[in-house]
PDB file of C-alpha atoms in Angstrom:
ATOM      1  CA  MET D   1      47.468 -11.549-123.383  1.00 44.00           C
ATOM      2  CA  PRO D   2      45.859 -13.509-126.899  1.00 47.00           C
ATOM      3  CA  LEU D   3      47.226 -16.898-126.941  1.00 39.00           C
ATOM      4  CA  THR D   4      48.980 -15.778-130.393  1.00 42.00           C
ATOM      5  CA  ALA D   5      51.050 -13.028-128.428  1.00 44.00           C
ATOM      6  CA  SER D   6      51.742 -15.486-125.848  1.00 45.00           C
ATOM      7  CA  LEU D   7      53.013 -18.036-127.879  1.00 40.00           C
ATOM      8  CA  ALA D   8      55.312 -15.229-129.869  1.00 44.00           C
ATOM      9  CA  LEU D   9      56.642 -15.037-126.424  1.00 45.00           C
ATOM     10  CA  SER D  10      57.449 -18.472-125.091  1.00 46.00           C
ATOM     11  CA  LEU D  11      59.156 -18.835-128.932  1.00 40.00           C
ATOM     12  CA  SER D  12      61.009 -15.786-128.722  1.00 45.00           C
ATOM     13  CA  ALA D  13      62.305 -16.708-124.801  1.00 46.00           C
ATOM     14  CA  ILE D  14      63.395 -20.793-125.934  1.00 41.00           C
ATOM     15  CA  ILE D  15      64.551 -19.483-129.631  1.00 40.00           C
ATOM     16  CA  LEU D  16      66.139 -15.828-128.336  1.00 41.00           C
ATOM     17  CA  PRO D  17      67.579 -16.200-125.191  1.00 40.00           C
ATOM     18  CA  SER D  18      68.963 -13.071-124.180  1.00 41.00           C
ATOM     19  CA  ALA D  19      71.637 -11.737-121.815  1.00 40.00           C
ATOM     20  CA  SER D  20      70.846 -10.990-118.538  1.00 38.00           C
ATOM     21  CA  LEU D  21      71.359  -7.591-116.686  1.00 43.00           C
ATOM     22  CA  SER D  22      71.439  -7.803-113.256  1.00 47.00           C
ATOM     23  CA  ASN D  23      68.775  -6.222-112.259  1.00 54.00           C
ATOM     24  CA  ALA D  24      66.390  -8.020-114.844  1.00 57.00           C
ATOM     25  CA  PRO D  25      65.521 -11.748-115.713  1.00 55.00           C
ATOM     26  CA  ALA D  26      66.776 -12.694-118.839  1.00 60.00           C
ATOM     27  CA  VAL D  27      63.717 -13.991-120.165  1.00 67.00           C
ATOM     28  CA  MET D  28      60.024 -12.536-119.179  1.00 62.00           C
ATOM     29  CA  PRO D  29      58.363 -14.758-116.822  1.00 63.00           C
ATOM     30  CA  GLN D  30      55.015 -15.947-118.538  1.00 64.00           C
ATOM     31  CA  ALA D  31      52.658 -14.587-115.819  1.00 56.00           C
ATOM     32  CA  GLN D  32      54.256 -11.076-115.234  1.00 85.00           C
ATOM     33  CA  THR D  33      52.870  -8.421-117.435  1.00 93.00           C
ATOM     34  CA  VAL D  34      55.288  -6.534-119.954  1.00 94.00           C
ATOM     35  CA  LYS D  35      54.654  -3.590-117.852  1.00 95.00           C
ATOM     36  CA  GLU D  36      56.203  -5.234-114.788  1.00 95.00           C
ATOM     37  CA  TYR D  37      58.850  -6.538-117.081  1.00 95.00           C
ATOM     38  CA  VAL D  38      59.665  -2.972-117.974  1.00 96.00           C
ATOM     39  CA  GLU D  39      59.536  -1.411-114.715  1.00 95.00           C
ATOM     40  CA  ILE D  40      61.873  -3.946-113.167  1.00 94.00           C
ATOM     41  CA  TYR D  41      64.214  -4.319-116.041  1.00 95.00           C
ATOM     42  CA  PHE D  42      64.724  -0.514-115.901  1.00 96.00           C
ATOM     43  CA  ALA D  43      64.222   0.099-112.358  1.00 95.00           C
ATOM     44  CA  ASP D  44      67.850   2.000-112.356  1.00 96.00           C
ATOM     45  CA  ALA D  45      65.688   4.231-114.908  1.00 96.00           C
ATOM     46  CA  PRO D  46      62.667   5.305-114.591  1.00 95.00           C
ATOM     47  CA  VAL D  47      62.813   7.610-117.313  1.00 96.00           C
ATOM     48  CA  MET D  48      62.458   4.727-119.812  1.00 97.00           C
ATOM     49  CA  VAL D  49      59.176   3.255-117.925  1.00 97.00           C
ATOM     50  CA  ASP D  50      57.809   6.481-118.722  1.00 97.00           C
ATOM     51  CA  ILE D  51      59.072   5.758-122.781  1.00 97.00           C
ATOM     52  CA  ALA D  52      57.794   2.865-123.126  1.00 97.00           C
ATOM     53  CA  ARG D  53      54.644   3.820-121.875  1.00 96.00           C
ATOM     54  CA  CYS D  54      54.246   6.727-124.727  1.00 96.00           C
ATOM     55  CA  GLU D  55      55.703   4.925-127.350  1.00 97.00           C
ATOM     56  CA  SER D  56      53.677   1.608-127.110  1.00 97.00           C
ATOM     57  CA  GLN D  57      51.854   1.153-124.414  1.00 96.00           C
ATOM     58  CA  PHE D  58      54.257  -1.368-123.245  1.00 97.00           C
ATOM     59  CA  ARG D  59      53.393  -3.329-126.026  1.00 97.00           C
ATOM     60  CA  GLN D  60      55.526  -5.733-127.840  1.00 96.00           C
ATOM     61  CA  PHE D  61      52.824  -7.257-130.031  1.00 96.00           C
ATOM     62  CA  ASP D  62      49.781  -6.034-131.783  1.00 95.00           C
ATOM     63  CA  LYS D  63      46.000  -7.502-131.418  1.00 95.00           C
ATOM     64  CA  LYS D  64      47.104 -10.571-133.881  1.00 96.00           C
ATOM     65  CA  GLY D  65      50.450 -11.583-132.486  1.00 95.00           C
ATOM     66  CA  ASN D  66      52.704  -9.398-134.746  1.00 96.00           C
ATOM     67  CA  VAL D  67      55.428  -7.034-133.495  1.00 97.00           C
ATOM     68  CA  LEU D  68      54.105  -4.162-132.707  1.00 97.00           C
ATOM     69  CA  LYS D  69      55.018  -1.485-135.725  1.00 97.00           C
ATOM     70  CA  ASN D  70      54.485   1.986-136.465  1.00 96.00           C
ATOM     71  CA  PRO D  71      52.552   2.315-139.800  1.00 95.00           C
ATOM     72  CA  LYS D  72      54.272   5.562-140.560  1.00 95.00           C
ATOM     73  CA  SER D  73      58.070   4.732-140.015  1.00 96.00           C
ATOM     74  CA  SER D  74      60.179   1.871-139.424  1.00 97.00           C
ATOM     75  CA  ALA D  75      59.818   1.451-135.619  1.00 97.00           C
ATOM     76  CA  VAL D  76      58.949  -1.362-133.835  1.00 98.00           C
ATOM     77  CA  GLY D  77      57.962  -2.885-130.091  1.00 98.00           C
ATOM     78  CA  ILE D  78      57.957  -1.448-127.248  1.00 98.00           C
ATOM     79  CA  PHE D  79      60.346   1.297-127.847  1.00 98.00           C
ATOM     80  CA  GLN D  80      59.531   1.927-130.954  1.00 98.00           C
ATOM     81  CA  VAL D  81      63.051   1.197-132.186  1.00 98.00           C
ATOM     82  CA  MET D  82      63.775   2.324-135.504  1.00 97.00           C
ATOM     83  CA  SER D  83      64.677  -0.940-137.661  1.00 97.00           C
ATOM     84  CA  SER D  84      65.858   0.543-140.318  1.00 96.00           C
ATOM     85  CA  ILE D  85      68.568   2.258-138.318  1.00 96.00           C
ATOM     86  CA  HIS D  86      69.362  -0.266-135.455  1.00 96.00           C
ATOM     87  CA  VAL D  87      68.263  -3.848-136.545  1.00 96.00           C
ATOM     88  CA  GLU D  88      71.614  -4.603-138.450  1.00 96.00           C
ATOM     89  CA  ASP D  89      73.587  -3.117-134.821  1.00 96.00           C
ATOM     90  CA  ALA D  90      71.349  -4.850-132.925  1.00 97.00           C
ATOM     91  CA  LYS D  91      71.985  -8.233-134.777  1.00 97.00           C
ATOM     92  CA  ASP D  92      75.578  -7.608-134.587  1.00 97.00           C
ATOM     93  CA  LYS D  93      75.342  -7.135-130.383  1.00 96.00           C
ATOM     94  CA  GLY D  94      73.575 -10.533-130.471  1.00 97.00           C
ATOM     95  CA  MET D  95      69.927  -8.600-129.870  1.00 97.00           C
ATOM     96  CA  ASP D  96      66.749  -9.351-131.369  1.00 97.00           C
ATOM     97  CA  ILE D  97      65.116  -6.102-131.178  1.00 98.00           C
ATOM     98  CA  TYR D  98      61.335  -8.179-132.674  1.00 97.00           C
ATOM     99  CA  SER D  99      61.900 -10.027-129.040  1.00 97.00           C
ATOM    100  CA  ILE D 100      60.557  -8.704-126.073  1.00 96.00           C
ATOM    101  CA  GLU D 101      63.983  -9.090-124.381  1.00 96.00           C
ATOM    102  CA  GLY D 102      66.038  -7.942-127.528  1.00 97.00           C
ATOM    103  CA  ASN D 103      63.575  -4.741-127.414  1.00 98.00           C
ATOM    104  CA  LEU D 104      64.627  -3.427-123.898  1.00 97.00           C
ATOM    105  CA  GLU D 105      68.625  -4.838-124.444  1.00 97.00           C
ATOM    106  CA  PHE D 106      68.726  -2.480-127.241  1.00 98.00           C
ATOM    107  CA  ALA D 107      66.975   0.001-125.627  1.00 98.00           C
ATOM    108  CA  ARG D 108      69.008  -0.128-122.958  1.00 98.00           C
ATOM    109  CA  HIS D 109      72.302   0.274-125.001  1.00 97.00           C
ATOM    110  CA  LEU D 110      70.770   3.179-126.677  1.00 97.00           C
ATOM    111  CA  TYR D 111      70.006   4.974-123.201  1.00 98.00           C
ATOM    112  CA  GLU D 112      73.145   4.162-122.078  1.00 97.00           C
ATOM    113  CA  GLU D 113      75.185   6.011-125.414  1.00 96.00           C
ATOM    114  CA  LYS D 114      72.364   8.327-125.911  1.00 96.00           C
ATOM    115  CA  GLY D 115      70.232   9.242-122.828  1.00 96.00           C
ATOM    116  CA  THR D 116      66.822   9.859-124.147  1.00 96.00           C
ATOM    117  CA  LYS D 117      67.493  11.411-127.042  1.00 96.00           C
ATOM    118  CA  PRO D 118      66.466   8.665-129.724  1.00 96.00           C
ATOM    119  CA  TRP D 119      62.649   9.303-128.202  1.00 96.00           C
ATOM    120  CA  ASN D 120      62.767  12.929-128.465  1.00 96.00           C
ATOM    121  CA  ALA D 121      60.035  12.411-130.714  1.00 94.00           C
ATOM    122  CA  SER D 122      57.443  11.652-127.747  1.00 94.00           C
ATOM    123  CA  LYS D 123      59.604  13.526-125.543  1.00 95.00           C
ATOM    124  CA  ALA D 124      56.007  15.902-124.951  1.00 94.00           C
ATOM    125  CA  CYS D 125      54.220  12.569-123.453  1.00 94.00           C
ATOM    126  CA  TRP D 126      57.174  11.302-121.219  1.00 93.00           C
ATOM    127  CA  SER D 127      58.513  14.325-119.879  1.00 89.00           C
ATOM    128  CA  ARG D 128      55.702  14.260-117.685  1.00 80.00           C
ATOM    129  CA  GLY D 129      55.629  10.803-116.862  1.00 67.00           C
ATOM    130  CA  SER D 130      57.396  10.212-113.275  1.00 58.00           C
ATOM    131  CA  GLY D 131      59.044  13.163-112.666  1.00 46.00           C
ATOM    132  CA  ILE D 132      62.517  11.328-112.696  1.00 50.00           C
ATOM    133  CA  LEU D 133      65.322  13.235-114.483  1.00 47.00           C
ATOM    134  CA  ALA D 134      66.392  12.134-117.700  1.00 48.00           C
ATOM    135  CA  LYS D 135      69.699  10.715-118.816  1.00 51.00           C
ATOM    136  CA  ASN D 136      70.786  13.561-121.659  1.00 48.00           C
TER     137      ASN D 136
END
């Protein structure tokens, strides 16, 4: 992990603590990969692991350490959450979609509310994944 991304991850863990879920650590351990963190966080919903792979290849940050952004939309982070649509809702829920933990927390919120529909644009990729049924 580039030094800048590592520093950003460390700072986001300190400055922006996340609510903890029973199946996931509240803060991503430093030595754990993002992929491993996503796999643990979504152990109960493996399709979300496939979605993260397709949306960002498990990247929250680009090579310069900036939050990964889609150049053609407002999508950000591991789950390519549309900031233009969701940033205020996420803030109201105490989630920061620009941090690893917050991006995963908000992705879980979307999944619980809407199933996999928010990621239908990449369905051709993730529906070939693990073969686990998606929540619709």
